[in-house]
JSON list of C-alpha atoms in Angstrom, two decimals:
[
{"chain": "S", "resi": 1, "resn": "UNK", "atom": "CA", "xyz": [47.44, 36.21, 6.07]},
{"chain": "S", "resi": 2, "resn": "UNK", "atom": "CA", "xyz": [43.83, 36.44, 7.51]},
{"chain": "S", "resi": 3, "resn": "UNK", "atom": "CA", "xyz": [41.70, 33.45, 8.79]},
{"chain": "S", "resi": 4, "resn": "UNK", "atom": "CA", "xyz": [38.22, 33.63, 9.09]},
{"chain": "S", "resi": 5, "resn": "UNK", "atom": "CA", "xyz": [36.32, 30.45, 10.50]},
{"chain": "S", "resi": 6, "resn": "UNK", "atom": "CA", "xyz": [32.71, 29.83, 9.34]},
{"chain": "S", "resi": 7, "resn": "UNK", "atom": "CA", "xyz": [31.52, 26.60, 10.86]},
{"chain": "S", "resi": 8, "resn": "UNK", "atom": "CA", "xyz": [34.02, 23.60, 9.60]},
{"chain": "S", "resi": 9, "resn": "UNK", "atom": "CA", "xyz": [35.54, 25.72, 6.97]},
{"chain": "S", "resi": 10, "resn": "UNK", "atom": "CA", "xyz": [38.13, 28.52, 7.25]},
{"chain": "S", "resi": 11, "resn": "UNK", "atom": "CA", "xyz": [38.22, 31.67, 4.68]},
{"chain": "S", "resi": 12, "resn": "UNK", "atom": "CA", "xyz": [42.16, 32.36, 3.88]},
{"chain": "S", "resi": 13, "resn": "UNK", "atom": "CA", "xyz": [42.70, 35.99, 2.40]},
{"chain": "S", "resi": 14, "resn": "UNK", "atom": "CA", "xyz": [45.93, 37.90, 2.12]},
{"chain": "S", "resi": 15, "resn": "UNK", "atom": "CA", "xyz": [46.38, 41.19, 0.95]},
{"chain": "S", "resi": 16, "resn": "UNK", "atom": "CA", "xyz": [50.03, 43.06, -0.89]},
{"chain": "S", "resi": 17, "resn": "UNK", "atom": "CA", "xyz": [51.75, 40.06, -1.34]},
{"chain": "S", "resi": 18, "resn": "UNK", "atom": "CA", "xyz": [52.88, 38.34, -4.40]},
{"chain": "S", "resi": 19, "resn": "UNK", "atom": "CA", "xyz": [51.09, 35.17, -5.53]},
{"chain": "S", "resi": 20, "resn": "UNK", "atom": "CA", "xyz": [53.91, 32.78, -4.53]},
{"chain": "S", "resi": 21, "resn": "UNK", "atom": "CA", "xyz": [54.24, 33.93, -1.09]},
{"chain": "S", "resi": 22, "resn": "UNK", "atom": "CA", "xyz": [51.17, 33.65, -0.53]},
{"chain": "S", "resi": 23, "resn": "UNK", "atom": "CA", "xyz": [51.26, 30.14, -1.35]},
{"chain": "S", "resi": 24, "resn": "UNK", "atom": "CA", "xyz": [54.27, 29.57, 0.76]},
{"chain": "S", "resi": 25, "resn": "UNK", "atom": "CA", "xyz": [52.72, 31.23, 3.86]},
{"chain": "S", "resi": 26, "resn": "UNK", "atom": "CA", "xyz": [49.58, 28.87, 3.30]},
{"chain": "S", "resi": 27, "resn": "UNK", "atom": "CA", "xyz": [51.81, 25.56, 3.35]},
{"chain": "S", "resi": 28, "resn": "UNK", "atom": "CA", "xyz": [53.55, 27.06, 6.42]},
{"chain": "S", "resi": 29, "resn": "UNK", "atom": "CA", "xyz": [49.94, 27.18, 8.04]},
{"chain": "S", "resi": 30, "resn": "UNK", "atom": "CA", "xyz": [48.41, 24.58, 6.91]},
{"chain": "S", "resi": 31, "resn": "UNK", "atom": "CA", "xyz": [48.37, 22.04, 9.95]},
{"chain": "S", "resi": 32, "resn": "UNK", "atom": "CA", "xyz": [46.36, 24.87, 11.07]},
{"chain": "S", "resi": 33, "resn": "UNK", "atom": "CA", "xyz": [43.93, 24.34, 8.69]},
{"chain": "S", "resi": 34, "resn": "UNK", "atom": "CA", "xyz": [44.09, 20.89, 8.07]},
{"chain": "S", "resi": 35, "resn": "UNK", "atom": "CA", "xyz": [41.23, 19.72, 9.47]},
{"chain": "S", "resi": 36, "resn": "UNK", "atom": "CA", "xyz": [38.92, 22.43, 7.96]},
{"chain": "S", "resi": 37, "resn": "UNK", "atom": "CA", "xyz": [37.24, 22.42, 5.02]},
{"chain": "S", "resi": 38, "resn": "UNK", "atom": "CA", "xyz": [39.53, 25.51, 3.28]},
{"chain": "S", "resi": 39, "resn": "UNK", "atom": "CA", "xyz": [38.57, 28.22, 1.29]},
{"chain": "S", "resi": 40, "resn": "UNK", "atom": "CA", "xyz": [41.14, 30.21, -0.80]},
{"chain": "S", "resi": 41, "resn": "UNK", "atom": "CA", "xyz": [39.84, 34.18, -1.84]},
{"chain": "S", "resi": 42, "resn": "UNK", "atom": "CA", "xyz": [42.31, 35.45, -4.17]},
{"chain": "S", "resi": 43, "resn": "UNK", "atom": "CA", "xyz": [40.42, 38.57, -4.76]},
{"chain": "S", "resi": 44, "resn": "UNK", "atom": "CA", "xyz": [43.13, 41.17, -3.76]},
{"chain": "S", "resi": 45, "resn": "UNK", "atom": "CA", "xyz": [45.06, 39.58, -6.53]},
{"chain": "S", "resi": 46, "resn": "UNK", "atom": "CA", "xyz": [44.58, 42.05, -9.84]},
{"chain": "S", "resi": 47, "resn": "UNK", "atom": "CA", "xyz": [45.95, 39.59, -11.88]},
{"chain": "S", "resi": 48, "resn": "UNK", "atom": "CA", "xyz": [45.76, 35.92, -11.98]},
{"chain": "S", "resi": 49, "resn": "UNK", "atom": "CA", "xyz": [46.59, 33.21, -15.15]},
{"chain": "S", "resi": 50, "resn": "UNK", "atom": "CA", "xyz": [45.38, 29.63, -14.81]},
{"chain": "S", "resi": 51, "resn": "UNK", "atom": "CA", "xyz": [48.99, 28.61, -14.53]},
{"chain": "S", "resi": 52, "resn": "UNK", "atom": "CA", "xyz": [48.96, 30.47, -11.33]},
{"chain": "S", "resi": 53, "resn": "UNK", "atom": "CA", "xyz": [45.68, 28.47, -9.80]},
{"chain": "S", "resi": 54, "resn": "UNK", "atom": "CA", "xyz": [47.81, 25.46, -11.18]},
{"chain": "S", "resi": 55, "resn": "UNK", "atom": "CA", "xyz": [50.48, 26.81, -8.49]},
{"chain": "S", "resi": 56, "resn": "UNK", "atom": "CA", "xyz": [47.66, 25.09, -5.72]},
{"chain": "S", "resi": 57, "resn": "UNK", "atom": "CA", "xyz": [46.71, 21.43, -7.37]},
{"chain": "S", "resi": 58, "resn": "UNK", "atom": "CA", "xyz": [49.14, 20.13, -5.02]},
{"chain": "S", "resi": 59, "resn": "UNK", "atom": "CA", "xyz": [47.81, 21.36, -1.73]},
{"chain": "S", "resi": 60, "resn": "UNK", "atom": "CA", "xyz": [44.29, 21.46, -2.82]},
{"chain": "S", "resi": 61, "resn": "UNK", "atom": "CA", "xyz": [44.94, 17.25, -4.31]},
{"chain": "S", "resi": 62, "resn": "UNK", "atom": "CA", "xyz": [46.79, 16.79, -0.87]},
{"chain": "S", "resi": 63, "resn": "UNK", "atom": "CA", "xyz": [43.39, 18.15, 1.50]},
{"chain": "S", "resi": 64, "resn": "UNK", "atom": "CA", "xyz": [41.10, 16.56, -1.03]},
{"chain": "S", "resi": 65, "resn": "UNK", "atom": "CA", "xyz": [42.96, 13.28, -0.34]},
{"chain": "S", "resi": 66, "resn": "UNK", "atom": "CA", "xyz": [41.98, 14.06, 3.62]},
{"chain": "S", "resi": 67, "resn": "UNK", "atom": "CA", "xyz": [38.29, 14.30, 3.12]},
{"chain": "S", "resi": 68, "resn": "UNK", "atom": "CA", "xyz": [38.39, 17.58, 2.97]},
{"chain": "S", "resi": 69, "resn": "UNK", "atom": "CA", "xyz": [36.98, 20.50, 0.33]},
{"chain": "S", "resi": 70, "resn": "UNK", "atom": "CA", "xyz": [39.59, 22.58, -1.19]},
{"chain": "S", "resi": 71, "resn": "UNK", "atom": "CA", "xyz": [38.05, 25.78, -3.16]},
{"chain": "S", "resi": 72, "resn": "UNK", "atom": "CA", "xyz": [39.81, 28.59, -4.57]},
{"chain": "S", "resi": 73, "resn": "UNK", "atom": "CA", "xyz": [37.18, 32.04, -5.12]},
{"chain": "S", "resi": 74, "resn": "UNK", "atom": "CA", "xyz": [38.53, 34.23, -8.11]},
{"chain": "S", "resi": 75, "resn": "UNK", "atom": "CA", "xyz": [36.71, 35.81, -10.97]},
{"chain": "S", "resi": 76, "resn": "UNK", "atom": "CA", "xyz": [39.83, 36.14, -13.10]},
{"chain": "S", "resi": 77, "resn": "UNK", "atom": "CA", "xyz": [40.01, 32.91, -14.01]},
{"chain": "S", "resi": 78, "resn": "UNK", "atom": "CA", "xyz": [37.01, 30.19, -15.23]},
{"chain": "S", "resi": 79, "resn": "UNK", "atom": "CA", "xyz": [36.84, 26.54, -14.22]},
{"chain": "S", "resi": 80, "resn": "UNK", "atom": "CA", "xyz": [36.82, 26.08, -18.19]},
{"chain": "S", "resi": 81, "resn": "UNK", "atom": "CA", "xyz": [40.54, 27.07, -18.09]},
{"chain": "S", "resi": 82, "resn": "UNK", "atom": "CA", "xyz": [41.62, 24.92, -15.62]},
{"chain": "S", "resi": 83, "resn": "UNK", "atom": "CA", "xyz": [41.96, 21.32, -14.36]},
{"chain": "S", "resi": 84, "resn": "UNK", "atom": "CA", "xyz": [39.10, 19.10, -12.87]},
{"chain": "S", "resi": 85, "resn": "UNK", "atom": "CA", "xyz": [40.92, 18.33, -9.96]},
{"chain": "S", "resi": 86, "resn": "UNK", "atom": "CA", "xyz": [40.60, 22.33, -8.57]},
{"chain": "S", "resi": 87, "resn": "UNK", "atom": "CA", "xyz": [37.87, 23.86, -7.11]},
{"chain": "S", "resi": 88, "resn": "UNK", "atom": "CA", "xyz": [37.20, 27.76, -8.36]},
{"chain": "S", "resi": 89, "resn": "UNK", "atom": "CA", "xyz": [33.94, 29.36, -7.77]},
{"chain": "S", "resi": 90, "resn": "UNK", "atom": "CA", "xyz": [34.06, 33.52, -8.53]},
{"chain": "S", "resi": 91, "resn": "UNK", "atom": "CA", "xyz": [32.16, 34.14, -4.74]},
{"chain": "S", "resi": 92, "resn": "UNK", "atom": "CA", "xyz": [32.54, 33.09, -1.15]},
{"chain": "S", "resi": 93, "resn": "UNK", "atom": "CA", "xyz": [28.93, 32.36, -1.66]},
{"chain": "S", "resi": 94, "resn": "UNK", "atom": "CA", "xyz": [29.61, 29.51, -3.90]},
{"chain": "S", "resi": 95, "resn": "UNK", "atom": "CA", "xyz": [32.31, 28.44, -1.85]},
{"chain": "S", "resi": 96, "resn": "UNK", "atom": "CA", "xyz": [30.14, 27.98, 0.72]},
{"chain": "S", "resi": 97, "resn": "UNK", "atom": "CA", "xyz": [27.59, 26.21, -1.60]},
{"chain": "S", "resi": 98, "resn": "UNK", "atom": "CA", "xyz": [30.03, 23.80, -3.11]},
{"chain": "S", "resi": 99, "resn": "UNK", "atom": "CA", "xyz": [31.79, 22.52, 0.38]},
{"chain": "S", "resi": 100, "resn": "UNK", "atom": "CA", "xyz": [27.75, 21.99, 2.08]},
{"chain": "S", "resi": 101, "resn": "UNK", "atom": "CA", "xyz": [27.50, 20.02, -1.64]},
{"chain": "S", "resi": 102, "resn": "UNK", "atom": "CA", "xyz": [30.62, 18.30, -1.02]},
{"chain": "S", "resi": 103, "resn": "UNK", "atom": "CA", "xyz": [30.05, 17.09, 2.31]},
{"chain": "S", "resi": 104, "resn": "UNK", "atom": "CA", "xyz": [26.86, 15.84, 1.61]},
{"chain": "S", "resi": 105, "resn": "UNK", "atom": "CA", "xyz": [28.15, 13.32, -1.40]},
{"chain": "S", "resi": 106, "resn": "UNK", "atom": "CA", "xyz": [30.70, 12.53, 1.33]},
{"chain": "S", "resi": 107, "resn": "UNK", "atom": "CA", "xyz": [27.92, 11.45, 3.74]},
{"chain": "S", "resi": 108, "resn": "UNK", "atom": "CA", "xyz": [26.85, 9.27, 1.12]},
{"chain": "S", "resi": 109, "resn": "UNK", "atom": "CA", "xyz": [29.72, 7.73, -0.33]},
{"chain": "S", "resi": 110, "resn": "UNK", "atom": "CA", "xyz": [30.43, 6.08, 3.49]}
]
């Protein structure tokens, strides 16, 4: 698992590893990452369902409960296909672009 820190948010990659793993290591490193803004690329995944982005809602819920932005970055799934409550954007880019977004409705909401 690779960590990349831009600023207040960390970029979480992971290459040859299955899906669920993945997701396991995360959990394992998240008070790590806790008090970042996190941002998920799933890109060396070839395949991905929306019942595997569903595999997240509970960590992503859990650091959107904190505050905190929560974004998975795939193209092979649409936010059409999946639940409100997750954050998928198909580039880092956007990623970026959504947590500034984020932040700034947080500034506003206090």
């Amino acid at each position: 698992m690779i960590f990349e820190r831009e600023g207040n948010s960390t970029i979480v990659y992971q290459e040859n590893i299955s899906l669920l793993n993945f997701l396991e290591n995360l959990k394992s490193a998240y008070d790590k990452l806790k008090n970042d803004h996190i941002i998920v690329n799933l890109f060396s995944f070839s395949k991905l369902s929306s019942d595997d982005i569903l595999e997240f809602l509970e960590l992503s819920n859990m650091h959107r409960k904190a505050k905190k932005s929560f974004v998975l970055v795939t193209d092979k799934v649409t936010y059409d296909e999946i639940p409100d409550e997750i954050s998928l954007v198909p580039t880092i880019q956007e990623a970026m672009d959504l947590i500034e977004m984020e932040d700034i409705e947080r500034d506003l909401e206090l």
